[in-house]
Structures are given as C-alpha cells and as structure tokens.
mmCIF file of N, CA, C and O in Angstrom:
data_model
loop_
_atom_site.group_PDB
_atom_site.id
_atom_site.type_symbol
_atom_site.label_atom_id
_atom_site.label_comp_id
_atom_site.label_asym_id
_atom_site.label_seq_id
_atom_site.Cartn_x
_atom_site.Cartn_y
_atom_site.Cartn_z
ATOM 1 N N MET A 966 108.395 123.336 100.009
ATOM 2 C CA MET A 966 108.054 121.757 100.551
ATOM 3 C C MET A 966 107.268 121.819 101.891
ATOM 4 O O MET A 966 107.814 122.236 102.506
ATOM 5 N N PHE A 967 106.090 120.930 101.896
ATOM 6 C CA PHE A 967 105.099 121.011 103.006
ATOM 7 C C PHE A 967 105.876 119.881 104.118
ATOM 8 O O PHE A 967 106.396 118.576 103.529
ATOM 9 N N ASN A 968 105.856 120.284 105.110
ATOM 10 C CA ASN A 968 106.229 119.170 106.087
ATOM 11 C C ASN A 968 105.097 118.085 106.640
ATOM 12 O O ASN A 968 104.457 118.743 107.811
ATOM 13 N N ARG A 969 105.222 117.269 105.964
ATOM 14 C CA ARG A 969 103.678 116.280 106.546
ATOM 15 C C ARG A 969 103.953 115.108 107.489
ATOM 16 O O ARG A 969 105.379 114.613 107.230
ATOM 17 N N LYS A 970 103.488 114.783 108.418
ATOM 18 C CA LYS A 970 103.402 113.532 109.172
ATOM 19 C C LYS A 970 103.684 112.373 108.330
ATOM 20 O O LYS A 970 102.546 112.318 107.580
ATOM 21 N N THR A 971 104.663 111.695 108.446
ATOM 22 C CA THR A 971 104.819 110.787 107.531
ATOM 23 C C THR A 971 105.095 109.341 108.581
ATOM 24 O O THR A 971 105.343 109.360 109.831
ATOM 25 N N TYR A 972 104.559 108.199 107.970
ATOM 26 C CA TYR A 972 104.521 107.004 108.837
ATOM 27 C C TYR A 972 105.244 105.596 108.134
ATOM 28 O O TYR A 972 104.988 105.784 106.997
ATOM 29 N N GLY A 973 106.104 105.021 108.704
ATOM 30 C CA GLY A 973 106.800 103.917 108.056
ATOM 31 C C GLY A 973 105.546 102.647 108.214
ATOM 32 O O GLY A 973 104.580 102.781 108.725
ATOM 33 N N PHE A 974 105.984 101.775 107.662
ATOM 34 C CA PHE A 974 105.213 100.357 107.867
ATOM 35 C C PHE A 974 104.570 100.038 109.181
ATOM 36 O O PHE A 974 103.574 99.952 109.350
ATOM 37 N N ARG A 975 105.440 99.857 110.199
ATOM 38 C CA ARG A 975 105.206 99.520 111.481
ATOM 39 C C ARG A 975 104.437 100.903 112.039
ATOM 40 O O ARG A 975 102.883 100.669 112.485
ATOM 41 N N ARG A 976 104.530 101.874 111.881
ATOM 42 C CA ARG A 976 103.709 102.912 112.825
ATOM 43 C C ARG A 976 102.388 103.089 112.069
ATOM 44 O O ARG A 976 101.433 103.455 112.315
ATOM 45 N N ALA A 977 102.289 102.896 110.523
ATOM 46 C CA ALA A 977 101.427 103.076 109.744
ATOM 47 C C ALA A 977 99.993 102.248 110.150
ATOM 48 O O ALA A 977 99.168 102.231 110.392
ATOM 49 N N ALA A 978 100.825 100.570 110.523
ATOM 50 C CA ALA A 978 99.829 99.771 110.882
ATOM 51 C C ALA A 978 98.832 100.152 112.166
ATOM 52 O O ALA A 978 97.886 99.601 112.622
ATOM 53 N N LYS A 979 100.198 100.836 113.204
ATOM 54 C CA LYS A 979 99.602 101.026 114.357
ATOM 55 C C LYS A 979 98.494 102.053 114.327
ATOM 56 O O LYS A 979 97.662 102.325 114.845
ATOM 57 N N TYR A 980 99.027 102.969 113.599
ATOM 58 C CA TYR A 980 97.637 104.095 113.323
ATOM 59 C C TYR A 980 96.360 103.833 112.934
ATOM 60 O O TYR A 980 95.389 104.185 113.623
ATOM 61 N N ILE A 981 96.299 102.629 112.030
ATOM 62 C CA ILE A 981 95.093 102.062 111.761
ATOM 63 C C ILE A 981 94.610 101.228 112.279
ATOM 64 O O ILE A 981 93.378 101.495 112.530
ATOM 65 N N ASN A 982 95.291 100.749 113.362
ATOM 66 C CA ASN A 982 94.497 100.065 114.477
ATOM 67 C C ASN A 982 94.078 100.856 115.530
ATOM 68 O O ASN A 982 92.848 100.267 116.060
ATOM 69 N N GLN A 983 94.383 102.127 115.626
ATOM 70 C CA GLN A 983 94.288 102.825 116.707
ATOM 71 C C GLN A 983 92.780 103.499 116.298
ATOM 72 O O GLN A 983 92.037 103.872 117.198
ATOM 73 N N THR A 984 92.690 103.411 114.824
ATOM 74 C CA THR A 984 90.974 104.026 114.728
ATOM 75 C C THR A 984 90.144 103.266 115.062
ATOM 76 O O THR A 984 89.101 103.665 115.462
ATOM 77 N N GLY A 985 90.278 101.943 115.111
ATOM 78 C CA GLY A 985 89.110 100.951 116.088
ATOM 79 C C GLY A 985 88.063 100.956 114.921
ATOM 80 O O GLY A 985 87.024 100.235 115.290
ATOM 81 N N ILE A 986 87.924 101.184 113.725
ATOM 82 C CA ILE A 986 87.193 101.055 112.761
ATOM 83 C C ILE A 986 87.322 99.659 112.010
ATOM 84 O O ILE A 986 86.136 99.406 111.798
ATOM 85 N N LEU A 987 88.320 99.580 111.498
ATOM 86 C CA LEU A 987 88.426 98.346 110.907
ATOM 87 C C LEU A 987 88.582 96.776 111.774
ATOM 88 O O LEU A 987 89.066 96.876 112.756
ATOM 89 N N GLU A 988 87.859 95.817 111.288
ATOM 90 C CA GLU A 988 87.874 94.570 111.953
ATOM 91 C C GLU A 988 89.228 93.820 112.292
ATOM 92 O O GLU A 988 89.510 93.460 113.192
ATOM 93 N N GLN A 989 90.092 93.917 110.701
ATOM 94 C CA GLN A 989 91.059 93.216 110.656
ATOM 95 C C GLN A 989 92.385 93.880 111.597
ATOM 96 O O GLN A 989 92.210 95.178 111.427
ATOM 97 N N THR A 990 93.031 93.583 112.141
ATOM 98 C CA THR A 990 94.255 93.985 112.920
ATOM 99 C C THR A 990 95.354 94.069 112.047
ATOM 100 O O THR A 990 96.066 93.103 111.236
ATOM 101 N N TYR A 991 95.968 95.234 111.357
ATOM 102 C CA TYR A 991 97.312 95.463 110.430
ATOM 103 C C TYR A 991 98.522 95.258 111.165
ATOM 104 O O TYR A 991 98.621 95.552 112.206
ATOM 105 N N THR A 992 99.583 94.884 110.432
ATOM 106 C CA THR A 992 100.955 94.747 111.117
ATOM 107 C C THR A 992 101.547 95.160 109.853
ATOM 108 O O THR A 992 101.379 95.244 108.734
ATOM 109 N N ALA A 993 103.165 95.397 109.916
ATOM 110 C CA ALA A 993 103.909 95.807 109.277
ATOM 111 C C ALA A 993 103.934 94.866 107.969
ATOM 112 O O ALA A 993 104.100 95.202 106.838
ATOM 113 N N LYS A 994 103.941 93.571 108.226
ATOM 114 C CA LYS A 994 104.020 92.618 107.125
ATOM 115 C C LYS A 994 102.506 92.645 106.242
ATOM 116 O O LYS A 994 102.939 92.935 104.692
ATOM 117 N N ILE A 995 101.649 93.025 106.969
ATOM 118 C CA ILE A 995 100.205 93.157 105.890
ATOM 119 C C ILE A 995 100.388 94.217 105.173
ATOM 120 O O ILE A 995 99.650 94.440 103.954
ATOM 121 N N MET A 996 101.126 95.576 105.911
ATOM 122 C CA MET A 996 101.018 96.687 104.956
ATOM 123 C C MET A 996 102.191 96.645 103.774
ATOM 124 O O MET A 996 101.953 97.045 102.971
ATOM 125 N N LYS A 997 103.105 95.679 104.094
ATOM 126 C CA LYS A 997 104.022 95.337 102.869
ATOM 127 C C LYS A 997 103.290 94.780 101.592
ATOM 128 O O LYS A 997 103.354 94.949 100.411
ATOM 129 N N GLN A 998 102.267 93.678 102.078
ATOM 130 C CA GLN A 998 101.435 92.973 101.053
ATOM 131 C C GLN A 998 100.637 93.992 100.454
ATOM 132 O O GLN A 998 100.494 93.848 99.082
ATOM 133 N N LEU A 999 100.031 94.641 101.125
ATOM 134 C CA LEU A 999 99.129 96.039 100.340
ATOM 135 C C LEU A 999 99.881 96.639 99.483
ATOM 136 O O LEU A 999 99.424 97.039 98.631
ATOM 137 N N ARG A 1000 101.485 97.047 99.730
ATOM 138 C CA ARG A 1000 101.969 97.760 99.041
ATOM 139 C C ARG A 1000 102.295 97.041 97.596
ATOM 140 O O ARG A 1000 102.140 97.606 96.456
ATOM 141 N N ASP A 1001 102.664 96.024 97.742
ATOM 142 C CA ASP A 1001 102.948 95.047 96.533
ATOM 143 C C ASP A 1001 101.577 94.686 95.692
ATOM 144 O O ASP A 1001 101.671 94.331 94.553
ATOM 145 N N ASP A 1002 100.422 94.603 96.550
ATOM 146 C CA ASP A 1002 98.834 94.676 95.738
ATOM 147 C C ASP A 1002 98.448 95.950 95.123
ATOM 148 O O ASP A 1002 97.600 95.874 94.357
ATOM 149 N N VAL A 1003 99.188 96.961 95.609
ATOM 150 C CA VAL A 1003 99.205 98.248 94.900
ATOM 151 C C VAL A 1003 97.760 99.119 95.475
ATOM 152 O O VAL A 1003 97.200 99.731 94.777
ATOM 153 N N ARG A 1004 97.171 98.179 96.597
ATOM 154 C CA ARG A 1004 96.028 98.673 97.214
ATOM 155 C C ARG A 1004 96.515 100.031 97.893
ATOM 156 O O ARG A 1004 95.603 100.893 98.324
ATOM 157 N N LEU A 1005 97.651 99.856 98.565
ATOM 158 C CA LEU A 1005 97.900 101.289 99.373
ATOM 159 C C LEU A 1005 99.622 101.491 98.922
ATOM 160 O O LEU A 1005 100.316 100.819 99.078
ATOM 161 N N VAL A 1006 99.679 102.718 98.263
ATOM 162 C CA VAL A 1006 101.175 102.987 97.563
ATOM 163 C C VAL A 1006 101.323 103.884 98.442
ATOM 164 O O VAL A 1006 100.910 105.132 98.959
ATOM 165 N N PRO A 1007 102.806 103.566 99.144
ATOM 166 C CA PRO A 1007 103.574 104.602 99.813
ATOM 167 C C PRO A 1007 104.318 105.846 99.414
ATOM 168 O O PRO A 1007 104.372 105.597 97.648
ATOM 169 N N LYS A 1008 104.581 106.684 99.898
ATOM 170 C CA LYS A 1008 105.048 107.915 99.251
ATOM 171 C C LYS A 1008 106.334 107.379 98.229
ATOM 172 O O LYS A 1008 107.335 106.431 98.773
ATOM 173 N N ILE A 1009 106.788 108.199 97.193
ATOM 174 C CA ILE A 1009 107.871 107.913 96.338
ATOM 175 C C ILE A 1009 109.213 107.487 97.080
ATOM 176 O O ILE A 1009 109.595 108.794 97.758
ATOM 177 N N HIS A 1010 109.764 106.647 97.050
ATOM 178 C CA HIS A 1010 111.366 106.687 97.349
ATOM 179 C C HIS A 1010 111.455 106.352 98.924
ATOM 180 O O HIS A 1010 112.640 106.243 99.366
ATOM 181 N N ARG A 1011 110.321 106.690 99.868
ATOM 182 C CA ARG A 1011 110.784 106.617 101.277
ATOM 183 C C ARG A 1011 110.147 105.583 101.958
ATOM 184 O O ARG A 1011 110.231 105.215 102.746
ATOM 185 N N ARG A 1012 109.018 104.801 101.149
ATOM 186 C CA ARG A 1012 108.270 103.756 101.761
ATOM 187 C C ARG A 1012 107.709 104.127 103.153
ATOM 188 O O ARG A 1012 107.665 103.652 103.811
ATOM 189 N N ARG A 1013 107.437 105.384 102.866
ATOM 190 C CA ARG A 1013 106.462 106.244 103.964
ATOM 191 C C ARG A 1013 105.038 106.462 103.516
ATOM 192 O O ARG A 1013 105.174 106.895 102.162
ATOM 193 N N TYR A 1014 104.216 106.735 104.482
ATOM 194 C CA TYR A 1014 102.885 107.081 104.257
ATOM 195 C C TYR A 1014 102.603 108.268 104.967
ATOM 196 O O TYR A 1014 103.133 108.584 105.760
ATOM 197 N N THR A 1015 101.611 109.077 104.155
ATOM 198 C CA THR A 1015 101.087 110.292 104.772
ATOM 199 C C THR A 1015 99.888 109.774 105.588
ATOM 200 O O THR A 1015 98.998 109.104 105.266
ATOM 201 N N GLN A 1016 99.549 111.030 106.588
ATOM 202 C CA GLN A 1016 98.538 110.319 107.396
ATOM 203 C C GLN A 1016 97.378 110.671 106.522
ATOM 204 O O GLN A 1016 96.026 110.014 106.689
ATOM 205 N N GLU A 1017 97.264 111.392 105.513
ATOM 206 C CA GLU A 1017 96.051 111.726 104.560
ATOM 207 C C GLU A 1017 95.842 110.291 103.958
ATOM 208 O O GLU A 1017 94.847 109.837 103.720
ATOM 209 N N GLN A 1018 96.733 109.787 103.348
ATOM 210 C CA GLN A 1018 96.939 108.411 102.595
ATOM 211 C C GLN A 1018 95.976 107.188 103.581
ATOM 212 O O GLN A 1018 95.346 106.780 103.180
ATOM 213 N N LEU A 1019 96.740 107.162 104.840
ATOM 214 C CA LEU A 1019 95.850 106.373 106.124
ATOM 215 C C LEU A 1019 94.550 106.639 105.993
ATOM 216 O O LEU A 1019 93.982 105.668 106.158
ATOM 217 N N ASP A 1020 94.242 107.764 106.112
ATOM 218 C CA ASP A 1020 92.683 108.309 106.510
ATOM 219 C C ASP A 1020 91.761 107.844 105.355
ATOM 220 O O ASP A 1020 90.881 107.439 105.624
ATOM 221 N N ILE A 1021 92.368 108.077 104.185
ATOM 222 C CA ILE A 1021 91.659 107.913 103.203
ATOM 223 C C ILE A 1021 91.516 106.237 103.151
ATOM 224 O O ILE A 1021 90.421 105.629 102.660
ATOM 225 N N PHE A 1022 92.284 105.204 103.071
ATOM 226 C CA PHE A 1022 92.465 103.680 103.252
ATOM 227 C C PHE A 1022 91.579 103.602 104.137
ATOM 228 O O PHE A 1022 90.762 102.594 103.965
ATOM 229 N N VAL A 1023 91.357 103.854 105.363
ATOM 230 C CA VAL A 1023 90.454 103.288 106.465
ATOM 231 C C VAL A 1023 89.197 103.799 105.849
ATOM 232 O O VAL A 1023 88.164 103.048 106.060
ATOM 233 N N GLN A 1024 88.962 105.018 105.295
ATOM 234 C CA GLN A 1024 87.348 105.396 105.388
ATOM 235 C C GLN A 1024 86.977 104.632 103.924
ATOM 236 O O GLN A 1024 85.835 103.866 103.745
ATOM 237 N N GLU A 1025 87.880 103.917 103.067
ATOM 238 C CA GLU A 1025 87.660 103.324 101.805
ATOM 239 C C GLU A 1025 87.167 101.665 102.371
ATOM 240 O O GLU A 1025 86.764 100.993 101.448
ATOM 241 N N VAL A 1026 87.868 101.483 103.297
ATOM 242 C CA VAL A 1026 88.090 99.680 103.489
ATOM 243 C C VAL A 1026 87.117 99.716 104.791
ATOM 244 O O VAL A 1026 86.323 98.406 104.630
ATOM 245 N N LYS A 1027 86.485 100.749 105.220
ATOM 246 C CA LYS A 1027 85.816 100.432 106.096
ATOM 247 C C LYS A 1027 84.431 99.549 106.231
ATOM 248 O O LYS A 1027 83.917 99.843 105.018
ATOM 249 N N PRO A 1028 83.949 98.768 106.923
ATOM 250 C CA PRO A 1028 82.403 98.193 106.625
ATOM 251 C C PRO A 1028 81.243 98.887 106.582
ATOM 252 O O PRO A 1028 81.230 99.933 107.388
ATOM 253 N N ARG A 1029 80.459 98.588 105.546
ATOM 254 C CA ARG A 1029 79.407 99.528 105.519
ATOM 255 C C ARG A 1029 78.269 99.186 106.144
ATOM 256 O O ARG A 1029 77.770 98.050 106.265
#
C-alpha cells in the first residue's frame, strides 16, 4: 500500500486556501458540504482527502 499524504476536512480547506487560485475561502464546514453534494469525495472510510484529489479539485474549479 502506498503511503500518501492525506488531509482531514480542516487541513484540506487550509491547503486549498493556500493555493491562492480560488476566490472563495474554504472552511471545514464547506468541505463537509462538498462531500454531501458529491463534488469532492473523501477516501473511503477515513474522511480524508489525498493531495492528488485536492489538486484536481482546484484545477477543475479555478476561474477560467
């Protein structure tokens, strides 16, 4: 099994905000809403995101 860095809701929001690409400020509450809306799906059983998932999310949501 690969040892990939994972982020909880709070750290995931902080990571997204640090990119500075997106205009909206993300919080743990917003990350949970995204999970419920199936826009951003956490890793199974752990409620944690991989860095790869967060990078893809930022690229897809960034303003064009």
